[in-house]
Structure formats: structure tokens, C-alpha cells
CSV table of C-alpha atoms in Angstrom, one decimal:
chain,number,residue,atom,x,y,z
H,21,UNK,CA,0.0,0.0,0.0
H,22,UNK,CA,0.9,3.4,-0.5
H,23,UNK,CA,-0.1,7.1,-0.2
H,24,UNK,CA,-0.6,9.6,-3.0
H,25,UNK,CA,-1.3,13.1,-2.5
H,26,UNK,CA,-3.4,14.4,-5.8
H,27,UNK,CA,-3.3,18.2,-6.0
H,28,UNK,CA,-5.7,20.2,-8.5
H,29,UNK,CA,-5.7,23.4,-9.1
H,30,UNK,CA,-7.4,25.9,-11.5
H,31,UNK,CA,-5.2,26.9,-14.6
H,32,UNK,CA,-3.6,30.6,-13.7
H,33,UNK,CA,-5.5,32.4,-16.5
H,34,UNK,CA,-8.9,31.0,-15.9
H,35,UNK,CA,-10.5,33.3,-13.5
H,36,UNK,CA,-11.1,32.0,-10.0
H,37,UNK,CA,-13.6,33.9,-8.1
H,38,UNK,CA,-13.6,31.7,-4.8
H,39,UNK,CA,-10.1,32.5,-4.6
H,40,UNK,CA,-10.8,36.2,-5.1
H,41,UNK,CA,-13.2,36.5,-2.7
H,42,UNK,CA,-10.7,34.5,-0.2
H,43,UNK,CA,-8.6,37.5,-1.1
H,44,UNK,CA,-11.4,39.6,0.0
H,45,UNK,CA,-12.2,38.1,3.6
H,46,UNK,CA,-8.4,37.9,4.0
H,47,UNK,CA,-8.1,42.2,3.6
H,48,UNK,CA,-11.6,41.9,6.0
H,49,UNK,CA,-10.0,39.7,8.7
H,50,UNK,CA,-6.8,41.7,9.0
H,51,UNK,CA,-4.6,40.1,6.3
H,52,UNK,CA,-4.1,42.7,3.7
H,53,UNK,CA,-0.9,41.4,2.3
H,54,UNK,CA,-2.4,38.7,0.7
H,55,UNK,CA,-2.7,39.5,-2.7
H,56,UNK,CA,-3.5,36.6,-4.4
H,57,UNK,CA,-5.2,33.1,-3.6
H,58,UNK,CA,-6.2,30.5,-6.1
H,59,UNK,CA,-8.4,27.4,-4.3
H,60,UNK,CA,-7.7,23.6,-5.4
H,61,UNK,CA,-8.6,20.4,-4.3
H,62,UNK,CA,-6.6,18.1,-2.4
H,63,UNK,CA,-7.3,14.2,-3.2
H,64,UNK,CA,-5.5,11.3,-0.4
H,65,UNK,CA,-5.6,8.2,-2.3
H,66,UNK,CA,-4.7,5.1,-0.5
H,67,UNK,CA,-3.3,2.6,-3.2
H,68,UNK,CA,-2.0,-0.7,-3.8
H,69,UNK,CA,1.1,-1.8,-5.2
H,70,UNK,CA,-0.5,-2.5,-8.4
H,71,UNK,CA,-0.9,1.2,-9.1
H,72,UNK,CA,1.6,2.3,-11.5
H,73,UNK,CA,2.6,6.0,-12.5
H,74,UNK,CA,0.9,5.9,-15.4
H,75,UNK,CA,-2.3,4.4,-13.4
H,76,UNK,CA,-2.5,7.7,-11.3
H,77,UNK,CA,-1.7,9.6,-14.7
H,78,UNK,CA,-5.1,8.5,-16.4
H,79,UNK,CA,-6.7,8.6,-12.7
H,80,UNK,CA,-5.9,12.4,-12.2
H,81,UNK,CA,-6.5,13.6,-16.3
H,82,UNK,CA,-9.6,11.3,-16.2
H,83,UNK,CA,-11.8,12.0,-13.4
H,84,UNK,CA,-9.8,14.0,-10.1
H,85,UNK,CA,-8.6,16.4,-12.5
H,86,UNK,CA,-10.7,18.5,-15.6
H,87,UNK,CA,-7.6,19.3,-18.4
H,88,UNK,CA,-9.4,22.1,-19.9
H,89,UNK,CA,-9.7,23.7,-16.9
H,90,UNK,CA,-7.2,22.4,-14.1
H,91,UNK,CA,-3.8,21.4,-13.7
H,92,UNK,CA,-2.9,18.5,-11.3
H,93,UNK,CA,0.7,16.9,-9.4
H,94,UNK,CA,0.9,13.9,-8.0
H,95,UNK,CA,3.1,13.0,-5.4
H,96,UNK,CA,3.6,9.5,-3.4
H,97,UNK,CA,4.2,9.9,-0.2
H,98,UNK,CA,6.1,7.7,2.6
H,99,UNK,CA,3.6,6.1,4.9
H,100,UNK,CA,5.4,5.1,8.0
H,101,UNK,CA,2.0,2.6,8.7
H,102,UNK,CA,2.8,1.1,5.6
H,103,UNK,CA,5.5,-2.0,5.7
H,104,UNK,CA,7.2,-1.1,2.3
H,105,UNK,CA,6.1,2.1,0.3
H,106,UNK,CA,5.7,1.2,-3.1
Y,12,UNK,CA,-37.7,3.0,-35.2
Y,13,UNK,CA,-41.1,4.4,-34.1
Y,14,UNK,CA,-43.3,3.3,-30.9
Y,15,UNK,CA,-46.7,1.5,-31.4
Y,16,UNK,CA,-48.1,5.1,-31.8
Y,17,UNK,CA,-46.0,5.8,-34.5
Y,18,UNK,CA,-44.6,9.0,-32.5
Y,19,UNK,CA,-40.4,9.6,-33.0
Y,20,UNK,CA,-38.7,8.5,-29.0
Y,21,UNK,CA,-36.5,10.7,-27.2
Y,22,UNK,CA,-34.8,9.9,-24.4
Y,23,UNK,CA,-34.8,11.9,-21.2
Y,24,UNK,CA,-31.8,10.6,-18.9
Y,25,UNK,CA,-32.3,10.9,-14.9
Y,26,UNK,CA,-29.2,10.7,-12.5
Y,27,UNK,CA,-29.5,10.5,-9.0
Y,28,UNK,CA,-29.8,14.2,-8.1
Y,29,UNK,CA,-31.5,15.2,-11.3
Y,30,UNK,CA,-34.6,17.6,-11.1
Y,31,UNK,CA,-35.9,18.7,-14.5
Y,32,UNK,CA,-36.3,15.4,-16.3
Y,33,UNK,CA,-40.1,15.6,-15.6
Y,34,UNK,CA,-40.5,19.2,-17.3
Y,35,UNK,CA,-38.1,17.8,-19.9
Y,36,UNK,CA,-40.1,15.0,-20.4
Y,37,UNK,CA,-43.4,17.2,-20.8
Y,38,UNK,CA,-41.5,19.4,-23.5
Y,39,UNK,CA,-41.0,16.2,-25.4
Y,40,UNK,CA,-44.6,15.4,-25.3
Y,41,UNK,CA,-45.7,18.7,-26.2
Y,42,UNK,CA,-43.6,18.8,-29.0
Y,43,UNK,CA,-45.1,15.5,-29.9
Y,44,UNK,CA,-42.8,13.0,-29.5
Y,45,UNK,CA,-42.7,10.3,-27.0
Y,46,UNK,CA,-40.7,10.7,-23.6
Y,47,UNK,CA,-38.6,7.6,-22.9
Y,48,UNK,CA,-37.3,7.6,-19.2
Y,49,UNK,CA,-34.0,6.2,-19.2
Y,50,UNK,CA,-32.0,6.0,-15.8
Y,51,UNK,CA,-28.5,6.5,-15.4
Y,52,UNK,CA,-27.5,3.0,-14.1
Y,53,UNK,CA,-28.8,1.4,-17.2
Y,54,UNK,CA,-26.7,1.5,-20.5
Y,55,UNK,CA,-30.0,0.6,-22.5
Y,56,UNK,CA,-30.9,3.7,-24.7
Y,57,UNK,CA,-34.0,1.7,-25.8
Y,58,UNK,CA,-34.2,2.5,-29.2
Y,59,UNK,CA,-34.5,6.1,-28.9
Y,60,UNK,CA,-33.4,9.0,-31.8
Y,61,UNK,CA,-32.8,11.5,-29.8
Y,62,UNK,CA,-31.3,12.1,-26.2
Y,63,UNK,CA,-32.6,15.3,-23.4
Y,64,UNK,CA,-30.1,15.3,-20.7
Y,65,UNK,CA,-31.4,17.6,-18.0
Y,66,UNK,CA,-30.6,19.8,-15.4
Y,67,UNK,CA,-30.4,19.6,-11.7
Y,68,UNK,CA,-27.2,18.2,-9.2
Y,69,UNK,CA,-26.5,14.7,-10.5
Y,70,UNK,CA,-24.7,12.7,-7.9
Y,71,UNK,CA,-24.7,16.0,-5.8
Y,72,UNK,CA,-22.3,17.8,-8.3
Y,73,UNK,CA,-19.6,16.0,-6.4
Y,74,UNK,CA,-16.3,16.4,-7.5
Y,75,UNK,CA,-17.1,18.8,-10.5
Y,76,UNK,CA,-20.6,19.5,-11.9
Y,77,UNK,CA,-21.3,16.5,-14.2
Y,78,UNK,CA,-18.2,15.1,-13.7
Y,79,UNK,CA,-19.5,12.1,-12.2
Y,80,UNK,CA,-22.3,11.0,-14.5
Y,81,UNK,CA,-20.1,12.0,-17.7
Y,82,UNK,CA,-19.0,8.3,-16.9
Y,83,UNK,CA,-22.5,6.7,-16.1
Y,84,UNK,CA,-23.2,3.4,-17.9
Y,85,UNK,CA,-25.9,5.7,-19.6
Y,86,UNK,CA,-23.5,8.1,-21.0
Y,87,UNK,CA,-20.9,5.6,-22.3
Y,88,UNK,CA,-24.0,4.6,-24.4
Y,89,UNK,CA,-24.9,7.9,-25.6
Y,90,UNK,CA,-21.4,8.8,-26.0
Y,91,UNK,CA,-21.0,5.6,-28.6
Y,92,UNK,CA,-24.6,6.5,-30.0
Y,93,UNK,CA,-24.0,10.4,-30.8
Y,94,UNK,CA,-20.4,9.9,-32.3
Y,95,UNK,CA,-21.4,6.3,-33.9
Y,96,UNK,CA,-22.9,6.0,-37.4
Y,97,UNK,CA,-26.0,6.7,-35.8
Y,98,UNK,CA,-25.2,10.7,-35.3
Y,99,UNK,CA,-27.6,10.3,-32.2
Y,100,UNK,CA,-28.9,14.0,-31.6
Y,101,UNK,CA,-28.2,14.6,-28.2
Y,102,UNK,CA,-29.1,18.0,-25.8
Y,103,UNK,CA,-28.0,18.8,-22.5
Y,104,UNK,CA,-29.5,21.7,-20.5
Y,105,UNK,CA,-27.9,23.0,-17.7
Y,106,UNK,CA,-26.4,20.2,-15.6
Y,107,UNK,CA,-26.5,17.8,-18.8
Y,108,UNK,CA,-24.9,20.8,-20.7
Y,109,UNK,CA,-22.0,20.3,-17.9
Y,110,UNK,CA,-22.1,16.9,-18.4
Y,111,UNK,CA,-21.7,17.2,-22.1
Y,112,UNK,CA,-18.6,19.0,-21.6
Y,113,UNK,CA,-17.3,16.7,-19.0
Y,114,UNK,CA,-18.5,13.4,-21.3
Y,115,UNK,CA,-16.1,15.1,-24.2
Y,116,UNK,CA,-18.7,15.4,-26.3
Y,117,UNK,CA,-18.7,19.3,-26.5
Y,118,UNK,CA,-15.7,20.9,-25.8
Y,119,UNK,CA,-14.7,23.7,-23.3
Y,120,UNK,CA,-16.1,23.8,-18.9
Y,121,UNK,CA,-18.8,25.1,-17.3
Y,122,UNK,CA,-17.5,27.1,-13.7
Y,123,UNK,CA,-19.3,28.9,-11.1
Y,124,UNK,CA,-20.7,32.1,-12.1
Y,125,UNK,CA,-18.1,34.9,-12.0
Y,126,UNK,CA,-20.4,36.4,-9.5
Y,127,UNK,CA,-20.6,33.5,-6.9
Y,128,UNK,CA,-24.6,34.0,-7.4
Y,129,UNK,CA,-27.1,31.1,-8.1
Y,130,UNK,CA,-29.1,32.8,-10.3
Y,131,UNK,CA,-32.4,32.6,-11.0
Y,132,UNK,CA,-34.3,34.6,-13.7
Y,133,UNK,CA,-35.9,35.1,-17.1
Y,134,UNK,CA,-33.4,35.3,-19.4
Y,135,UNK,CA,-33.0,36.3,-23.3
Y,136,UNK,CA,-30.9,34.5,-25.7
Y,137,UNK,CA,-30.3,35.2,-29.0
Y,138,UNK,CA,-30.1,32.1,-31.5
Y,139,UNK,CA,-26.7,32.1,-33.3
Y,140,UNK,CA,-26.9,29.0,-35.5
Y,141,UNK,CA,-30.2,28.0,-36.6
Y,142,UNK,CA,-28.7,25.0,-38.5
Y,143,UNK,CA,-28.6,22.7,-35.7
Y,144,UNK,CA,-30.8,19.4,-35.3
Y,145,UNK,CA,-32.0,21.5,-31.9
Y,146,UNK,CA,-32.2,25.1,-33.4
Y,147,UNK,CA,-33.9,24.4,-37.2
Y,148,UNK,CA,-37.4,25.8,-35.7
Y,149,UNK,CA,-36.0,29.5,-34.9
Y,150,UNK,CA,-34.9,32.3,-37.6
Y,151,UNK,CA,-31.0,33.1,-37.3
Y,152,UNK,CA,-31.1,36.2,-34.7
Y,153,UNK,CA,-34.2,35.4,-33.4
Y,154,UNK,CA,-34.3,36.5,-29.7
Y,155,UNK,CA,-35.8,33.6,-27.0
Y,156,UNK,CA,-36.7,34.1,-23.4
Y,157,UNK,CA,-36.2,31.4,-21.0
Y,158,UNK,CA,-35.7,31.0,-17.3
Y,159,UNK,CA,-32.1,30.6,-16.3
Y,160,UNK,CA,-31.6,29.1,-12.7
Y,161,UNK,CA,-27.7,28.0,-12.4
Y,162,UNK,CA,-25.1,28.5,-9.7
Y,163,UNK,CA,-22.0,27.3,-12.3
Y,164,UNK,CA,-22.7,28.4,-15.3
Y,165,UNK,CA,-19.9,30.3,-16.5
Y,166,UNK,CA,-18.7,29.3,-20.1
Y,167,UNK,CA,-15.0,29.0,-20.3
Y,168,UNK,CA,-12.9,27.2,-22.7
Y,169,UNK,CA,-9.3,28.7,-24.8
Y,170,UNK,CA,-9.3,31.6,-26.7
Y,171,UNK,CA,-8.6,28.6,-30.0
Y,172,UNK,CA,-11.5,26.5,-29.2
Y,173,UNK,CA,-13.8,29.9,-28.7
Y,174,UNK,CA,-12.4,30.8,-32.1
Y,175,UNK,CA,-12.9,27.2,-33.6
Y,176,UNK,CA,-16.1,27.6,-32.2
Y,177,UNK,CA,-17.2,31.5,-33.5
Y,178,UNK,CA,-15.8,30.2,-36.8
Y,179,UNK,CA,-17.7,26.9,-37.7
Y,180,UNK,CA,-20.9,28.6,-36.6
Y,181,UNK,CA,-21.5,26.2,-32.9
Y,182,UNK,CA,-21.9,29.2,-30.6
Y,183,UNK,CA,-26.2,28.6,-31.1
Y,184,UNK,CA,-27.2,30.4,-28.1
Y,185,UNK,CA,-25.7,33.8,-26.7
Y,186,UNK,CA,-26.9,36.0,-24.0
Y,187,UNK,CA,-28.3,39.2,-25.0
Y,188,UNK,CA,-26.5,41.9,-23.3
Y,189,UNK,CA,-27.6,45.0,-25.1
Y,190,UNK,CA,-29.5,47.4,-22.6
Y,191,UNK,CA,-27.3,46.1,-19.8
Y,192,UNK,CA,-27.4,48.4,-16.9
Y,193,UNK,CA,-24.0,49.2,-15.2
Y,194,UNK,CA,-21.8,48.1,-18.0
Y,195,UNK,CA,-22.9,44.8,-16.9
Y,196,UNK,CA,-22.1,41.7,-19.8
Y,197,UNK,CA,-23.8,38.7,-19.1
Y,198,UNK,CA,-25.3,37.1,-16.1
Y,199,UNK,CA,-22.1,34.6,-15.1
Y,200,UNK,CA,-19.3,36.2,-16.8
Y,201,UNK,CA,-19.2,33.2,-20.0
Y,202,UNK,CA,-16.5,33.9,-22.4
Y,203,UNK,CA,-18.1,35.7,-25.4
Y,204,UNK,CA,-21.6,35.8,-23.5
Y,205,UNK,CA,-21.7,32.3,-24.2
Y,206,UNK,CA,-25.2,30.2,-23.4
Y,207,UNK,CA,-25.0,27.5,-25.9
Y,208,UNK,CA,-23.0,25.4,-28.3
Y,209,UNK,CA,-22.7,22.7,-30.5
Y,210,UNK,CA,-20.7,19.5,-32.0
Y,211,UNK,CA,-19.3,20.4,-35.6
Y,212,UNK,CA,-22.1,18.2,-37.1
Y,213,UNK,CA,-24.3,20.7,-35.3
Y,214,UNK,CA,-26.4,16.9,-34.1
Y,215,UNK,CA,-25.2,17.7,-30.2
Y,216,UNK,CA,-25.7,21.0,-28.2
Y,217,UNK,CA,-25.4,22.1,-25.0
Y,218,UNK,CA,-26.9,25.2,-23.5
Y,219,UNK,CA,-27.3,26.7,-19.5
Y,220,UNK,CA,-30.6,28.1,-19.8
Y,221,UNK,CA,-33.8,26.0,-20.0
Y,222,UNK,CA,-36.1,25.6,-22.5
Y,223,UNK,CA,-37.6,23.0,-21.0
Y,224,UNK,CA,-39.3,25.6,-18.5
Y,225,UNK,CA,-40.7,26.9,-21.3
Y,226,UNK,CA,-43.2,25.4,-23.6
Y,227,UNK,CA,-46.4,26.9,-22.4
Y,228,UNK,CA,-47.2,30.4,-21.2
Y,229,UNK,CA,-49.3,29.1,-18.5
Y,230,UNK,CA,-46.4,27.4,-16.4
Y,231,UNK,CA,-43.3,29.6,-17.9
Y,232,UNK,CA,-42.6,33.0,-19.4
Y,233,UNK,CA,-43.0,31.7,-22.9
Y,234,UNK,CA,-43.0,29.0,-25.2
Y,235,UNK,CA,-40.4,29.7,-27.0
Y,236,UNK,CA,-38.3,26.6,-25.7
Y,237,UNK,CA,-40.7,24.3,-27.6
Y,238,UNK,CA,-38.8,25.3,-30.6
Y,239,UNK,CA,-35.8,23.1,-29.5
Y,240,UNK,CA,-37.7,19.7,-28.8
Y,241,UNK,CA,-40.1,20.6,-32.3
Y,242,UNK,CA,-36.5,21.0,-34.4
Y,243,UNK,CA,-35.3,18.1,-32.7
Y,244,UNK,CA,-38.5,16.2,-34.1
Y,245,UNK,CA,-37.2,17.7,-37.4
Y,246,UNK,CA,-34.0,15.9,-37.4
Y,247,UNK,CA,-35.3,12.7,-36.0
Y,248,UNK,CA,-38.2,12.6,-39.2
Y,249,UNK,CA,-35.5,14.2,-41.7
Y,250,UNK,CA,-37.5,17.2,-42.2
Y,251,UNK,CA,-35.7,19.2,-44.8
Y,252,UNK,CA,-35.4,22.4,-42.2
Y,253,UNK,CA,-32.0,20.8,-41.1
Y,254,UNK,CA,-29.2,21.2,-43.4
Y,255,UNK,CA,-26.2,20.9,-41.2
Y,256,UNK,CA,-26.3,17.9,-39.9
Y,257,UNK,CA,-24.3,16.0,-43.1
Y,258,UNK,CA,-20.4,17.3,-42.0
């Protein structure tokens, strides 16, 4: 078994108003140096050792992830639960 | 292949979180043909010659709106139907508009309204392309009003496919801005006020607004939506109205 981190995130010129009106509660809360903030989603998969590169590849362009509009990394991470990562 | 009654079969696809499919259905009917339930789990398209899907939050709009039924066993079918030999006209309306565009079958996204807004209103569109198996009824230019109730609904897609798509004629519905008060554009910020497009062979469109709401003036604020399910009738009996369906 393993752990991979999925990350999505809007493409930078594809507006993002969630992340502007982040911006905007930031200024309101008492963080007006924030000038920019651009919301994703974060996908933990839990994965066998069948799951090749390429597997989480198709599984992010396929169906975490929406090409025309998002851009994705995928990262394995070391799972100290898990007797041998990968 | 025609029912016992003789009457042309659409199809009107429910999800689990779907809302519209009855009006849907209805508009079918009132254009005359007859409404074929077919539910999302079920690959069967049951020998229909045209496909509604409609609007509403199927499977919750988890993940992305439409994201998750664009791989229903239902959709693989459509999918295969409308880009098979068949040429299987196919609308989505709102949701199935997003589900379109997540299915691949019409390019570009739909994302929340620039605004943050759900919006709900009466809304004009002008009809770009009236060469489309779901557009043959209206006059190129012709100016529709139909309710609009959508909390992503904001047309986005690159600056080549929005030009691929101004130049082979598949932008068939835009918002009508003129008259906008405060410099305002269109209600959810869609590249190129943007309600509505097609496939290149014009057979599959998508659009945000819904017509469905809006075959009778007793129950919506016109019937000017009847016009999509009558052209759609068109293309299913080979009317000679359509003419761009051969590409």
C-alpha cells in the first residue's frame, strides 16, 4: 500500500472567483498582504502496489482532474504505517 | 424505429440528483414525440433517436458538476450513439450541458458564475446558429426568453477553441447583453456571452438556460423553448429544415 497526494488546481488564467473572494475576507480579517489566492482540491488516495505512475496519470486527467480547466501533481508519499512504500 | 403510436422516441436521462427530467419530459410530449425515461445505471438507450439530458445536481455535483455522470453506464451509451454512425442527436440543459462538456462530447467547462450567485431569472438569448438538429425551428437572430436558474454556469474554454467555435458557426445560443445596466455583460461572466453550443455536425448541443421551462405560457414566461424539442423532431423525421447535420 501506498499514499498519494493528488493536487488540482485551476489553470492561472482562468479566473477564480472563490479564490478572489478569499482575497477579500483575508483584507476583511486583518490580512491585507495577501494579494492573491487561487483554491484547489486536495485528493488522499490510498493505493495498492498495483498502481503504476501511469495508473495515477489516467486517474488524475480522467476524473480527479478536468484538463481544460485544471492542472494536477501527483506526489507518493512515505507512509510510516505502511511495511514497504511502493 | 417508431413506438406503437407511431410518435419519434426521445430519451430523457435521470441521475441521482436530477430535477428537470419531468419538465423535460413534458416538453418532449408537447412537441409531440414520445418521452422515454432512461436512468443512469442502465446503459440501455432503448431505441430512442434523440437524447434530453437535463438539469439539476447529479450525484450531488460531487467532485465537478457533471463530472460524475459523464461516466454513467448511460452516458458511455450515448457517448458511442452520438459519435457512432448513428449521429444520435443529443441536448443537455444546464447540468447535462455540464455533463456534455465533461462526457467530451462538446468541448470547453462550465464554472461557477463569475459572481458567486445562483441565479435565477428570465433570461434572453439570441439564437446564433439556426442550423442545428436542436435550433432548425427558430430564424438566425431570433431573440428567445427562458428562465435561467444555475449556480455554475460560466462558459470558459481557450481563446482557439472559442475561435474554432465562433468560426464553424457552434456558438447557437448567446446571451443578449444590449441594454445592460452598469456596464454589466452577461449574467455569469461566459467567455463571449456564451449560453449555448454545439458539435461540428451541429447533431449535439449544449446550453445553460432552459427551455424546457418553457413550452407553455401558462407554467413559464413563454414557449419559446418548444422550438428546441419541435427541431429536434425535425431531425429525427428528416425534415428538410436541417441542413447541417451531413459534416
Amino acid at each position: 500500500m501506498a499514499r498519494v497526494a493528488v493536487d488540482v488546481v485551476i489553470k492561472p488564467e482562468i479566473l477564480d472567483p472563490q479564490g478572489k473572494a478569499i482575497v477579500a475576507a483575508l483584507a476583511r480579517t486583518g490580512h491585507p498582504g495577501v494579494s492573491s489566492v487561487r483554491q484547489g482540491k486536495h485528493f488522499d488516495l490510498e493505493v495498492d502496489d498495483s498502481v503504476t505512475d501511469a495508473d495515477l496519470e489516467e486517474i488524475a486527467e480522467n476524473l480527479l482532474a478536468n484538463p481544460v480547466i485544471e492542472t494536477w501533481t501527483i506526489t507518493r508519499l512515505q507512509d510510516a504505517d505502511a511495511p514497504v512504500a511502493r | 424505429m417508431t413506438s406503437g403510436s407511431g410518435a419519434p422516441r426521445i430519451g430523457v436521462v435521470t441521475f441521482p440528483g436530477t430535477l428537470d427530467d419531468v419538465d423535460a419530459a413534458r416538453a418532449v410530449r408537447y412537441a409531440g414525440a414520445e418521452a422515454v425515461p432512461l436512468w443512469h445505471a442502465d446503459g440501455d438507450l432503448k431505441d430512442v433517436e434523440a437524447v434530453v439530458i437535463p438539469g439539476g445536481f447529479s450525484y450531488g455535483d460531487y467532485l465537478r458538476a457533471g463530472a460524475i455522470a459523464s461516466h454513467a453506464p448511460v452516458m458511455r451509451s450515448v457517448v458511442d450513439a452520438a459519435r457512432g454512425p448513428r449521429k444520435l442527436p443529443v441536448l443537455g440543459i444546464c447540468n447535462g450541458f455540464q455533463v456534455l462538456c465533461e462526457a467530451g462530447l462538446l468541448p470547453g467547462a462550465l464554472m461557477r458564475n463569475a459572481a458567486l450567485k445562483f441565479i435565477c431569472r428570465d433570461q434572453w438569448l439570441r439564437v446564433e446558429n439556426a442550423d442545428t438538429a436542436w435550433s432548425s425551428r427558430f430564424d438566425t437572430g431570433a431573440e428567445i426568453l427562458v428562465p435561467l436558474k444555475n449556480a455554475e454556469g460560466r462558459y470558459v474554454a481557450d481563446d482557439h477553441t472559442l475561435d474554432e467555435l465562433e468560426g464553424e458557426g457552434r456558438v447557437v445560443f448567446r446571451y443578449v447583453t444590449d441594454g445592460a445596466q452598469d456596464g454589466a455583460t452577461n449574467p455569469n461572466g461566459a467567455l463571449r456571452d456564451i449560453a449555448g453550443i454545439s458539435s461540428a455536425d451541429g447533431r449535439i448541443v449544449g446550453l445553460m438556460p432552459h427551455p424546457e421551462h418553457a413550452i407553455d405560457p401558462l407554467t413559464g414566461p413563454t414557449d419559446d423553448g418548444l422550438g428546441l424539442f419541435l427541431s429536434a423532431l425535425d431531425a429525427i423525421t428528416g425534415a428538410p429544415t436541417l441542413t447541417g447535420a451531413s459534416s
